[in-house]
């Protein structure tokens, strides 16, 4: 009888221990789920903030870039006559840094969109021969002005369409 009573108490203790462990495990799982949901919400808010902030940063940066382009156009003759002048140098520095900053802003936006699964990949195929020819034509005035020769010759049929 004592053995049976002892077995019953051990079984009762064992069941109580298993129940407590199961309850603790369930609470732990609920905490993990809750934390995960909170992290997802916080991450979404952070990414939306970065996207909105990036748009806000682009506006003044576009104003700076546009002003720089206007200065470049208005002082084109001075720049062409003295390409190493302070004005020319400053315009170039502003352009380079504006381009770098715009690239950083675009990368932040793209990364945030990737994390939110709203990124749209805009891949396209271009004819590299036409692209290089068009670029060379764009520099035609500069090339003539500086007595530079550029040769670009390719067999267009060698490239697939």
mmCIF file of N, CA and C in Angstrom, residues 78-79 82-90:
data_model
loop_
_atom_site.group_PDB
_atom_site.id
_atom_site.type_symbol
_atom_site.label_atom_id
_atom_site.label_comp_id
_atom_site.label_asym_id
_atom_site.label_seq_id
_atom_site.Cartn_x
_atom_site.Cartn_y
_atom_site.Cartn_z
ATOM 1 N N UNK A 78 32.449 80.774 -70.007
ATOM 2 C CA UNK A 78 33.542 80.922 -69.035
ATOM 3 C C UNK A 78 34.164 79.564 -68.707
ATOM 4 N N UNK A 79 33.318 78.581 -68.552
ATOM 5 C CA UNK A 79 33.801 77.240 -68.207
ATOM 6 C C UNK A 79 34.602 76.651 -69.363
ATOM 7 N N UNK A 82 37.966 78.458 -69.559
ATOM 8 C CA UNK A 82 38.858 78.157 -68.436
ATOM 9 C C UNK A 82 38.294 76.975 -67.643
ATOM 10 N N UNK A 83 38.489 75.754 -68.160
ATOM 11 C CA UNK A 83 37.890 74.573 -67.523
ATOM 12 C C UNK A 83 38.462 74.262 -66.136
ATOM 13 N N UNK A 84 39.550 74.908 -65.760
ATOM 14 C CA UNK A 84 40.138 74.658 -64.433
ATOM 15 C C UNK A 84 39.877 75.805 -63.462
ATOM 16 N N UNK A 85 38.927 76.641 -63.796
ATOM 17 C CA UNK A 85 38.609 77.771 -62.917
ATOM 18 C C UNK A 85 37.907 77.285 -61.652
ATOM 19 N N UNK A 86 37.857 78.167 -60.673
ATOM 20 C CA UNK A 86 37.188 77.841 -59.410
ATOM 21 C C UNK A 86 35.709 77.532 -59.655
ATOM 22 N N UNK A 87 35.074 78.329 -60.504
ATOM 23 C CA UNK A 87 33.664 78.109 -60.828
ATOM 24 C C UNK A 87 33.454 76.733 -61.438
ATOM 25 N N UNK A 88 34.270 76.406 -62.414
ATOM 26 C CA UNK A 88 34.166 75.104 -63.080
ATOM 27 C C UNK A 88 34.384 73.964 -62.086
ATOM 28 N N UNK A 89 35.387 74.120 -61.246
ATOM 29 C CA UNK A 89 35.689 73.112 -60.236
ATOM 30 C C UNK A 89 34.524 72.948 -59.254
ATOM 31 N N UNK A 90 33.978 74.063 -58.793
ATOM 32 C CA UNK A 90 32.860 73.998 -57.837
ATOM 33 C C UNK A 90 31.626 73.352 -58.449
#
